[in-house]
Short mmCIF file of C-alpha atoms and ligand atoms in Angstrom, two decimals:
data_model
loop_
_atom_site.label_atom_id
_atom_site.label_comp_id
_atom_site.label_asym_id
_atom_site.label_seq_id
_atom_site.Cartn_x
_atom_site.Cartn_y
_atom_site.Cartn_z
CA MET A 1 129.08 -98.58 -124.53
CA PRO A 2 127.56 -97.00 -127.59
CA ARG A 3 124.09 -98.02 -128.72
CA ALA A 4 125.33 -100.81 -130.98
CA GLU A 5 126.99 -102.58 -128.07
CA HIS A 6 124.24 -102.74 -125.46
CA GLY A 7 121.14 -103.35 -127.54
CA ILE A 8 118.82 -101.26 -125.34
CA SER A 9 116.01 -99.78 -127.37
CA ARG A 10 113.86 -96.81 -126.38
CA GLU A 11 110.84 -98.92 -127.29
CA ASP A 12 111.36 -100.90 -124.10
CA ILE A 13 111.59 -97.85 -121.87
CA SER A 14 108.55 -96.32 -120.22
CA ASP A 15 107.39 -93.17 -122.03
CA ASN A 16 107.16 -91.36 -118.73
CA ALA A 17 110.74 -92.21 -117.84
CA LEU A 18 111.84 -90.93 -121.25
CA LYS A 19 109.90 -87.70 -120.68
CA VAL A 20 111.69 -87.17 -117.38
CA LEU A 21 115.10 -87.80 -118.94
CA TYR A 22 114.46 -85.43 -121.86
CA ARG A 23 113.08 -82.68 -119.63
CA LEU A 24 116.13 -82.83 -117.35
CA ASN A 25 118.50 -82.88 -120.32
CA SER A 26 116.88 -79.93 -122.01
CA ALA A 27 117.13 -77.93 -118.78
CA GLY A 28 120.87 -78.51 -118.96
CA PHE A 29 121.19 -81.34 -116.42
CA GLU A 30 122.69 -84.78 -116.78
CA ALA A 31 120.13 -87.55 -116.40
CA TYR A 32 120.35 -91.32 -116.63
CA LEU A 33 118.35 -94.44 -116.11
CA VAL A 34 120.16 -96.52 -113.55
CA GLY A 35 120.06 -99.69 -111.50
CA GLY A 36 117.62 -102.56 -111.94
CA CYS A 37 115.99 -101.20 -115.09
CA VAL A 38 119.25 -100.93 -117.06
CA ARG A 39 120.31 -104.36 -115.80
CA ASP A 40 116.98 -105.92 -116.76
CA LEU A 41 116.94 -104.26 -120.19
CA MET A 42 120.42 -105.62 -120.89
CA LEU A 43 119.20 -109.06 -119.85
CA GLY A 44 116.18 -108.75 -122.13
CA LEU A 45 113.81 -108.68 -119.14
CA LEU A 46 110.90 -106.36 -118.52
CA PRO A 47 111.94 -103.83 -115.83
CA LYS A 48 109.65 -103.51 -112.81
CA ASP A 49 110.16 -99.77 -112.64
CA PHE A 50 112.46 -97.08 -114.00
CA ASP A 51 114.78 -95.13 -111.73
CA VAL A 52 116.47 -91.93 -112.82
CA VAL A 53 119.55 -90.18 -111.42
CA THR A 54 120.66 -86.69 -112.20
CA ASN A 55 123.00 -83.92 -111.13
CA ALA A 56 119.99 -81.66 -110.51
CA THR A 57 119.19 -81.13 -106.82
CA PRO A 58 115.77 -82.13 -105.48
CA GLU A 59 114.68 -78.49 -105.50
CA GLN A 60 115.83 -78.07 -109.09
CA ILE A 61 113.93 -81.21 -110.06
CA LYS A 62 110.83 -79.91 -108.34
CA GLY A 63 111.15 -76.70 -110.33
CA LEU A 64 110.96 -78.66 -113.58
CA PHE A 65 107.97 -80.90 -112.90
CA ARG A 66 104.56 -79.88 -111.67
CA ASN A 67 103.73 -83.49 -110.82
CA CYS A 68 106.70 -83.77 -108.48
CA ARG A 69 106.72 -84.69 -104.78
CA LEU A 70 109.83 -84.62 -102.68
CA ILE A 71 110.08 -87.51 -100.26
CA GLY A 72 112.55 -88.91 -97.74
CA ARG A 73 113.95 -87.24 -94.69
CA ARG A 74 117.53 -88.43 -94.65
CA PHE A 75 118.06 -88.44 -98.37
CA ARG A 76 115.61 -86.46 -100.42
CA LEU A 77 114.25 -88.04 -103.56
CA ALA A 78 111.83 -86.75 -106.13
CA HIS A 79 108.81 -88.73 -107.22
CA ILE A 80 107.39 -87.67 -110.55
CA VAL A 81 103.84 -88.93 -110.59
CA PHE A 82 102.15 -89.97 -113.83
CA GLY A 83 98.85 -91.49 -112.76
CA ARG A 84 99.76 -94.92 -111.47
CA GLU A 85 103.36 -94.81 -112.63
CA ILE A 86 105.91 -93.07 -110.47
CA ILE A 87 109.37 -92.26 -111.78
CA GLU A 88 111.82 -91.92 -108.94
CA VAL A 89 114.49 -89.30 -109.52
CA ALA A 90 117.52 -89.12 -107.21
CA THR A 91 120.40 -86.72 -107.17
CA PHE A 92 123.84 -88.36 -107.49
CA ARG A 93 124.88 -89.49 -104.05
CA GLY A 94 128.37 -88.85 -102.77
CA HIS A 95 130.40 -90.67 -100.18
CA HIS A 96 129.17 -91.10 -96.67
CA ASP A 97 129.82 -88.22 -94.38
CA PRO A 98 131.56 -89.97 -91.47
CA ALA A 99 130.05 -87.61 -88.90
CA ALA A 100 126.56 -88.50 -90.02
CA GLN A 101 127.41 -92.21 -89.94
CA ASP A 102 128.05 -91.85 -86.23
CA ALA A 103 125.11 -93.41 -84.41
CA SER A 104 124.89 -90.46 -82.04
CA THR A 105 124.03 -88.03 -84.80
CA ARG A 106 122.24 -90.32 -87.20
CA GLY A 107 118.78 -89.10 -88.08
CA LYS A 108 118.83 -86.44 -85.39
CA ALA A 109 118.25 -82.76 -85.84
CA SER A 110 121.18 -80.40 -85.50
CA GLU A 111 121.08 -77.45 -83.11
CA ASP A 112 119.40 -75.12 -85.54
CA GLY A 113 116.74 -77.75 -86.10
CA GLN A 114 117.90 -78.79 -89.51
CA LEU A 115 117.81 -82.48 -90.19
CA LEU A 116 121.24 -84.01 -90.53
CA ARG A 117 121.33 -86.06 -93.68
CA ASP A 118 123.70 -88.99 -93.84
CA ASN A 119 124.28 -88.47 -97.50
CA VAL A 120 125.74 -85.71 -99.54
CA PHE A 121 125.36 -85.07 -103.23
CA GLY A 122 128.21 -86.33 -105.36
CA THR A 123 129.45 -87.09 -108.82
CA ILE A 124 128.20 -89.87 -111.04
CA ALA A 125 131.35 -91.89 -110.27
CA GLU A 126 130.73 -91.61 -106.53
CA ASP A 127 127.11 -92.53 -107.08
CA ALA A 128 128.20 -95.66 -108.94
CA GLU A 129 130.62 -96.65 -106.21
CA ARG A 130 127.89 -96.59 -103.56
CA ARG A 131 125.72 -99.05 -105.43
CA ASP A 132 125.63 -102.68 -104.42
CA PHE A 133 126.28 -105.07 -107.30
CA THR A 134 128.36 -104.56 -110.41
CA PHE A 135 125.36 -105.07 -112.69
CA ASN A 136 123.44 -102.40 -110.79
CA ALA A 137 125.90 -99.61 -111.59
CA MET A 138 125.16 -99.06 -115.27
CA TYR A 139 123.80 -95.71 -116.47
CA TYR A 140 121.79 -95.21 -119.64
CA SER A 141 121.66 -91.78 -121.24
CA VAL A 142 119.15 -90.53 -123.82
CA ALA A 143 121.52 -87.71 -124.77
CA ASP A 144 123.67 -90.12 -126.77
CA PHE A 145 122.01 -93.53 -126.09
CA SER A 146 125.14 -94.78 -124.39
CA VAL A 147 125.45 -96.99 -121.33
CA THR A 148 128.21 -96.10 -118.90
CA ASP A 149 129.30 -99.19 -117.06
CA PHE A 150 131.29 -98.21 -113.97
CA ALA A 151 131.94 -101.59 -112.40
CA ASN A 152 132.05 -103.93 -115.37
CA GLY A 153 128.47 -105.00 -114.94
CA ARG A 154 128.52 -106.14 -118.53
CA LYS A 155 130.97 -108.87 -117.64
CA ALA A 156 128.89 -109.97 -114.65
CA ILE A 157 125.87 -110.27 -116.92
CA ALA A 158 127.78 -112.27 -119.53
CA GLN A 159 129.14 -114.59 -116.85
CA LYS A 160 125.89 -114.67 -114.92
CA GLN A 161 127.55 -113.60 -111.70
CA VAL A 162 126.21 -111.67 -108.76
CA GLU A 163 129.18 -109.66 -107.64
CA LEU A 164 129.42 -106.88 -105.05
CA ILE A 165 131.27 -103.70 -105.86
CA GLY A 166 134.27 -103.32 -103.55
CA ASP A 167 135.29 -105.50 -100.60
CA PRO A 168 132.33 -107.81 -99.92
CA GLU A 169 132.81 -107.96 -96.17
CA VAL A 170 132.97 -104.17 -95.91
CA ARG A 171 129.91 -103.79 -98.11
CA TYR A 172 127.89 -106.30 -96.07
CA ARG A 173 128.89 -104.65 -92.81
CA GLU A 174 127.87 -101.28 -94.22
CA ASP A 175 124.45 -102.68 -95.04
CA PRO A 176 123.66 -106.31 -94.16
CA VAL A 177 120.49 -106.23 -96.27
CA ARG A 178 122.83 -106.59 -99.25
CA MET A 179 123.15 -110.25 -98.20
CA LEU A 180 119.46 -110.76 -98.86
CA ARG A 181 119.70 -108.83 -102.10
CA ALA A 182 122.55 -111.07 -103.29
CA ILE A 183 120.34 -114.12 -102.82
CA ARG A 184 117.31 -112.43 -104.35
CA PHE A 185 119.16 -111.40 -107.52
CA ALA A 186 120.89 -114.78 -107.88
CA VAL A 187 117.52 -116.53 -107.88
CA LYS A 188 115.61 -113.91 -109.86
CA LEU A 189 118.25 -113.56 -112.56
CA ASN A 190 119.26 -117.22 -112.51
CA MET A 191 122.88 -116.37 -111.72
CA LYS A 192 125.60 -117.63 -109.41
CA ILE A 193 126.94 -115.62 -106.51
CA ALA A 194 130.61 -114.95 -107.19
CA GLU A 195 132.87 -116.74 -104.69
CA PRO A 196 134.19 -113.63 -102.88
CA THR A 197 130.63 -112.27 -102.64
CA ALA A 198 129.29 -115.60 -101.33
CA ALA A 199 132.04 -116.39 -98.83
CA PRO A 200 131.11 -113.86 -96.08
CA LEU A 201 127.39 -114.70 -96.15
CA LYS A 202 127.42 -117.43 -93.51
CA PRO A 203 129.88 -115.75 -91.16
CA LEU A 204 128.05 -112.41 -91.36
CA ALA A 205 124.46 -113.69 -91.42
CA HIS A 206 123.97 -112.69 -87.78
CA LEU A 207 124.30 -109.00 -88.72
CA LEU A 208 120.78 -109.19 -90.10
CA SER A 209 119.42 -109.34 -86.59
CA ASN A 210 120.34 -105.65 -86.18
CA ILE A 211 118.31 -104.43 -89.14
CA PRO A 212 115.14 -102.53 -88.24
CA PRO A 213 112.18 -104.96 -88.39
CA ALA A 214 110.17 -102.64 -90.64
CA ARG A 215 112.86 -102.72 -93.31
CA LEU A 216 113.06 -106.49 -93.12
CA PHE A 217 109.32 -106.75 -93.57
CA GLU A 218 109.59 -104.83 -96.85
CA GLU A 219 112.53 -106.95 -97.88
CA THR A 220 110.80 -110.27 -97.14
CA LEU A 221 107.90 -109.25 -99.33
CA LYS A 222 110.34 -108.95 -102.22
CA LEU A 223 112.02 -112.22 -101.28
CA PHE A 224 108.92 -114.36 -100.95
CA LEU A 225 106.12 -112.70 -102.89
CA SER A 226 107.83 -111.99 -106.21
CA GLY A 227 107.17 -115.33 -107.87
CA GLN A 228 110.35 -117.17 -106.88
CA GLY A 229 109.77 -117.49 -103.19
CA LYS A 230 110.46 -121.20 -102.96
CA ASP A 231 113.88 -121.09 -104.60
CA THR A 232 114.73 -117.95 -102.67
CA PHE A 233 113.80 -119.63 -99.39
CA VAL A 234 115.99 -122.65 -100.19
CA ALA A 235 118.93 -120.40 -101.11
CA LEU A 236 118.50 -118.35 -97.93
CA HIS A 237 118.49 -121.60 -95.98
CA ASP A 238 121.63 -122.84 -97.72
CA TYR A 239 123.49 -119.66 -96.81
CA GLY A 240 122.32 -119.63 -93.19
CA LEU A 241 120.26 -116.47 -93.68
CA LEU A 242 116.95 -117.88 -92.43
CA GLU A 243 118.22 -118.15 -88.88
CA PRO A 244 118.40 -114.39 -88.24
CA LEU A 245 115.09 -113.80 -90.02
CA PHE A 246 113.07 -116.64 -88.50
CA PRO A 247 114.89 -117.76 -85.37
CA GLN A 248 111.92 -119.83 -84.20
CA LEU A 249 111.52 -121.71 -87.46
CA ALA A 250 115.11 -122.20 -88.61
CA PRO A 251 116.03 -124.89 -86.04
CA LEU A 252 113.13 -127.03 -87.31
CA LEU A 253 114.47 -127.02 -90.87
CA ASN A 254 117.71 -128.92 -90.40
CA ASP A 255 116.31 -132.08 -91.91
CA PRO A 256 115.25 -131.28 -95.48
CA ARG A 257 112.60 -134.01 -95.31
CA SER A 258 111.05 -132.72 -92.10
CA LYS A 259 107.37 -131.85 -92.23
CA GLU A 260 108.32 -128.30 -91.27
CA MET A 261 110.48 -127.90 -94.39
CA GLN A 262 107.97 -129.65 -96.63
CA PHE A 263 105.14 -127.46 -95.35
CA ALA A 264 107.11 -124.24 -95.93
CA LEU A 265 108.15 -125.32 -99.42
CA THR A 266 104.63 -126.31 -100.42
CA VAL A 267 103.18 -123.02 -99.24
CA LEU A 268 105.90 -121.08 -101.04
CA ALA A 269 105.43 -123.07 -104.24
CA ASN A 270 101.67 -122.41 -104.12
CA THR A 271 102.37 -118.73 -103.51
CA ASP A 272 104.71 -118.61 -106.51
CA GLU A 273 102.06 -120.20 -108.66
CA ARG A 274 99.52 -117.60 -107.58
CA VAL A 275 101.92 -114.70 -108.14
CA ASN A 276 102.88 -116.01 -111.56
CA SER A 277 99.25 -116.24 -112.61
CA ASN A 278 98.48 -112.76 -111.28
CA MET A 279 96.35 -113.94 -108.38
CA ARG A 280 96.28 -112.08 -105.10
CA VAL A 281 98.60 -113.16 -102.33
CA THR A 282 98.86 -112.02 -98.75
CA PRO A 283 101.91 -112.10 -96.54
CA ALA A 284 99.56 -113.15 -93.72
CA PHE A 285 99.13 -116.63 -95.17
CA LEU A 286 102.85 -117.07 -95.61
CA TYR A 287 103.73 -115.87 -92.12
CA ALA A 288 100.97 -118.02 -90.65
CA ALA A 289 102.57 -120.99 -92.39
CA LEU A 290 106.18 -120.22 -91.50
CA LEU A 291 105.24 -119.90 -87.83
CA TRP A 292 102.73 -122.74 -87.62
CA TYR A 293 105.01 -125.48 -86.35
CA PRO A 294 106.84 -123.22 -83.90
CA LEU A 295 103.36 -122.33 -82.65
CA GLU A 296 102.23 -125.95 -82.29
CA GLU A 297 105.40 -126.84 -80.45
CA HIS A 298 105.17 -123.89 -78.10
CA ALA A 299 101.46 -124.45 -77.41
CA GLN A 300 102.06 -128.09 -76.53
CA LYS A 301 104.84 -127.10 -74.20
CA LEU A 302 102.67 -124.51 -72.47
CA GLN A 303 99.85 -126.99 -72.12
CA ALA A 304 102.11 -129.58 -70.56
CA GLU A 305 104.14 -127.27 -68.36
CA ALA A 306 101.57 -124.74 -67.24
CA GLY A 307 98.60 -127.07 -67.16
CA LEU A 308 96.60 -124.80 -69.45
CA SER A 309 93.68 -125.94 -71.55
CA GLN A 310 94.45 -126.59 -75.17
CA HIS A 311 92.53 -123.48 -76.16
CA ASP A 312 94.25 -121.18 -73.69
CA ALA A 313 97.68 -122.60 -74.40
CA PHE A 314 97.19 -122.08 -78.10
CA ASN A 315 96.05 -118.50 -77.64
CA ILE A 316 98.93 -117.57 -75.40
CA ALA A 317 101.39 -119.35 -77.64
CA ALA A 318 100.08 -117.44 -80.67
CA GLY A 319 100.78 -114.17 -78.90
CA ASP A 320 104.27 -115.29 -77.84
CA ILE A 321 105.25 -116.52 -81.28
CA LEU A 322 104.09 -113.36 -83.01
CA HIS A 323 105.77 -111.19 -80.42
CA ARG A 324 109.10 -112.96 -80.84
CA GLN A 325 108.88 -112.89 -84.63
CA THR A 326 108.22 -109.16 -84.71
CA GLN A 327 111.47 -108.57 -82.81
CA ARG A 328 113.08 -109.49 -86.14
CA ILE A 329 110.52 -108.79 -88.83
CA MET A 330 107.74 -106.32 -88.30
CA ILE A 331 104.30 -107.69 -89.11
CA PRO A 332 101.72 -104.94 -89.55
CA LYS A 333 98.59 -105.33 -87.46
CA ARG A 334 96.36 -105.82 -90.49
CA PHE A 335 98.31 -108.99 -91.23
CA SER A 336 98.80 -110.27 -87.70
CA THR A 337 95.05 -110.33 -87.08
CA VAL A 338 94.62 -112.45 -90.21
CA ILE A 339 97.45 -114.74 -89.10
CA ARG A 340 95.68 -115.29 -85.79
CA ASP A 341 92.38 -115.94 -87.57
CA ILE A 342 93.96 -118.57 -89.80
CA TRP A 343 95.54 -120.23 -86.78
CA MET A 344 92.42 -120.19 -84.60
CA LEU A 345 90.34 -121.57 -87.42
CA GLN A 346 92.63 -124.59 -87.65
CA HIS A 347 91.27 -125.60 -84.27
CA ARG A 348 87.68 -124.87 -85.18
CA LEU A 349 87.62 -126.68 -88.51
CA PRO A 350 87.51 -130.17 -86.93
CA ARG A 351 84.41 -129.19 -84.88
CA ARG A 352 81.60 -129.25 -87.31
CA PHE A 353 78.45 -130.22 -85.41
CA GLY A 354 75.15 -128.44 -85.76
CA ARG A 355 75.36 -124.88 -86.96
CA ARG A 356 79.09 -124.71 -86.51
CA ALA A 357 79.93 -125.96 -89.96
CA PHE A 358 77.79 -123.20 -91.47
CA GLN A 359 79.18 -120.56 -89.16
CA LEU A 360 82.66 -121.54 -90.25
CA LEU A 361 81.73 -121.38 -93.92
CA SER A 362 80.65 -117.78 -93.53
CA HIS A 363 83.74 -116.74 -91.56
CA PRO A 364 85.57 -114.07 -93.60
CA LYS A 365 88.81 -116.05 -93.32
CA PHE A 366 87.28 -119.45 -94.03
CA ARG A 367 88.83 -119.67 -97.48
CA ALA A 368 92.34 -118.90 -96.23
CA ALA A 369 91.93 -121.29 -93.30
CA TYR A 370 90.67 -124.03 -95.60
CA ASP A 371 93.60 -123.54 -98.01
CA PHE A 372 95.90 -123.68 -95.01
CA LEU A 373 94.30 -126.90 -93.77
CA GLN A 374 94.71 -128.35 -97.23
CA VAL A 375 98.47 -127.83 -97.22
CA ARG A 376 98.65 -129.28 -93.71
CA GLY A 377 96.73 -132.28 -95.00
CA GLU A 378 99.08 -132.67 -97.96
CA THR A 379 102.04 -132.45 -95.63
CA GLU A 380 100.89 -134.67 -92.79
CA GLY A 381 98.25 -136.90 -94.38
CA GLY A 382 96.02 -139.02 -92.10
CA ASP A 383 93.15 -137.33 -90.25
CA LEU A 384 94.04 -133.92 -91.64
CA LEU A 385 93.67 -135.14 -95.19
CA GLU A 386 90.30 -136.66 -94.35
CA LEU A 387 89.20 -133.42 -92.76
CA THR A 388 90.31 -131.42 -95.79
CA ASP A 389 88.35 -133.70 -98.11
CA TRP A 390 85.29 -133.34 -95.91
CA TRP A 391 85.46 -129.57 -96.16
CA THR A 392 86.13 -129.67 -99.88
CA GLN A 393 82.93 -131.63 -100.35
CA PHE A 394 80.91 -129.72 -97.80
CA GLN A 395 81.61 -126.22 -99.09
CA HIS A 396 80.66 -127.10 -102.63
CA GLY A 397 77.76 -129.40 -101.68
CA GLU A 398 74.05 -128.77 -102.13
CA PRO A 399 72.11 -128.10 -98.93
CA GLY A 400 70.77 -131.67 -99.09
CA LEU A 401 74.24 -133.15 -99.26
CA GLN A 402 75.50 -130.84 -96.53
CA LYS A 403 72.71 -132.02 -94.21
CA LYS A 404 73.51 -135.63 -94.97
CA MET A 405 77.23 -135.07 -94.36
CA LEU A 406 76.49 -133.57 -90.96
CA SER A 407 74.22 -136.37 -89.89
CA THR A 408 76.70 -138.98 -91.11
CA LEU A 409 79.30 -137.20 -89.10
CA ARG A 410 77.10 -137.21 -86.00
CA GLN A 411 76.44 -140.94 -86.33
CA LYS A 412 80.08 -141.71 -86.91
CA GLU A 413 81.32 -139.57 -84.09
CA GLY A 414 78.49 -140.69 -81.81
CA ALA A 415 79.54 -144.31 -82.27
CA GLY A 416 83.17 -143.37 -82.03
CA PRO A 417 85.56 -144.89 -79.53
CA LYS A 418 85.64 -143.43 -76.05
CA PRO A 419 89.13 -141.90 -76.06
CA LYS A 420 88.17 -139.77 -79.01
CA ARG A 421 85.14 -138.35 -77.17
CA ARG A 422 87.13 -137.73 -74.03
CA ARG A 423 89.65 -135.78 -76.03
CA LYS A 424 87.00 -133.73 -77.73
CA LYS A 425 84.90 -132.71 -74.74
CA PRO A 426 87.09 -130.16 -73.02
CA ALA A 427 88.12 -128.66 -76.32
CA LYS A 428 84.49 -128.36 -77.32
CA ALA A 429 83.55 -126.57 -74.15
CA LYS A 430 86.32 -124.06 -74.72
CA GLY A 431 85.27 -123.59 -78.29
CA ASP A 432 81.80 -122.67 -77.13
CA GLU A 433 83.14 -120.19 -74.69
CA ASN A 434 84.99 -118.56 -77.50
CA ALA A 435 82.07 -118.50 -79.91
P1 ATP B 1 114.43 -104.72 -108.57
O1 ATP B 1 114.28 -105.25 -109.92
O2 ATP B 1 114.20 -105.74 -107.53
O3 ATP B 1 113.73 -103.42 -108.31
P2 ATP B 1 116.74 -103.06 -108.32
O4 ATP B 1 118.18 -103.32 -108.59
O5 ATP B 1 116.08 -102.00 -109.12
O6 ATP B 1 116.01 -104.43 -108.45
P3 ATP B 1 116.03 -101.49 -106.05
O7 ATP B 1 115.83 -101.92 -104.64
O8 ATP B 1 114.88 -100.95 -106.81
O9 ATP B 1 116.63 -102.75 -106.79
O10 ATP B 1 117.24 -100.46 -106.03
C1 ATP B 1 117.58 -99.66 -107.15
C2 ATP B 1 119.08 -99.50 -107.22
O11 ATP B 1 119.57 -98.85 -106.05
C3 ATP B 1 119.87 -100.80 -107.28
O12 ATP B 1 120.00 -101.27 -108.59
C4 ATP B 1 121.20 -100.39 -106.69
O13 ATP B 1 121.99 -99.75 -107.67
C5 ATP B 1 120.81 -99.39 -105.64
N1 ATP B 1 120.62 -100.02 -104.32
C6 ATP B 1 119.47 -100.47 -103.79
N2 ATP B 1 119.66 -100.98 -102.57
C7 ATP B 1 120.96 -100.83 -102.29
C8 ATP B 1 121.78 -101.13 -101.16
N3 ATP B 1 121.28 -101.73 -100.08
N4 ATP B 1 123.10 -100.83 -101.24
C9 ATP B 1 123.62 -100.23 -102.33
N5 ATP B 1 122.90 -99.92 -103.41
C10 ATP B 1 121.59 -100.21 -103.41
MG1 MG B 2 114.06 -101.24 -108.85
#
């Protein structure tokens, strides 16, 4: 496609990416922008980042740029670092070496200690064939401003279709994460998944349970924290892809009107709103929410079956639920501690007597726990809504009002009906123990 046909202008390309392309070209190498950035430029969207491919080897790339780091063990990539912007430069990848695909040799060192790489360098055509979707295999050159479209990505864009290159079933089996990518691009780009690309999703969904949990963690961040988490979640659910990712939650989502589904959707919608107004989001809040009802259910079961106190049952259940989830999706420690804090605080927020209310206010995770309570209140109504309103007023109240709220609370609770007090006592004692 010559310049007149694709409408990509250099104005919309990062200066640093252009520098990299020109430098490679003038050293006699081929160099192209490829993948998401070309696709997004053709769609008139702002690319997230700019990826470059070239026929120069990593060592040759390193020789050309002082600000270059080589990364990756199995397939070496170059990162050209310009302050906060990093341009990733990869050498054309060839077809899989079948020996290296063999699980027994994958990632292992050969006898002379050299790392066996599962990829070999290749031609641009081979590189294109290895890519996932047709619209991700377009290459932009600054040598002549042309776009080379290997898989008719142009057509996919015009028809708004997410379409795998090659036989969909084979491509999913090669890398099941492509199933998640199909959903992600369909939602992000407001496209339909082409029939042959959609058909294997349900039957092959289970393959996702073999993907390393660390990779799935990275992938779920892109799925749920990119500003379209709610729609992505619904689409994943429709295609049966939530089951392998969240096996404890998925069975609770069968009824679209269930509180479990409503809670997840509200949290995701709030997250989208935050992302789209450039506010900070943490995966901890989202994971705490997606696992909250499985946790409640499991804690109740433990309490009933093992005769544990509410507090102990809840603690043990929290550990179990997180442990089972991380069999599928890794949750880094820095997030799992926050998840636990948010959960534990849900049980402390109803207990407000004396200094407790103030202690809770100064807890580093109070804000997150309060936001969490608020969504629970919206979802379930009743007492939870009342409790949320109390905390809304209390945290913004003057000291005088706060005092009054606490004494009102004491009077009300003091005159409360007996069953309520009976229920509270053991829990209170445990809470103290914990404090
Ligand atoms: P985004 O806008 O989300 O970054 P992207 O298409 O750039 O979208 P990346 O994950 O950055 O996605 O990948 C860059 C390119 O690498 C893709 O466009 C695609 O050509 C190729 N690619 C990435 N993941 C895979 C995969 N699992 N299988 C085949 N090709 C892939
Ligand atoms: Mg990208």
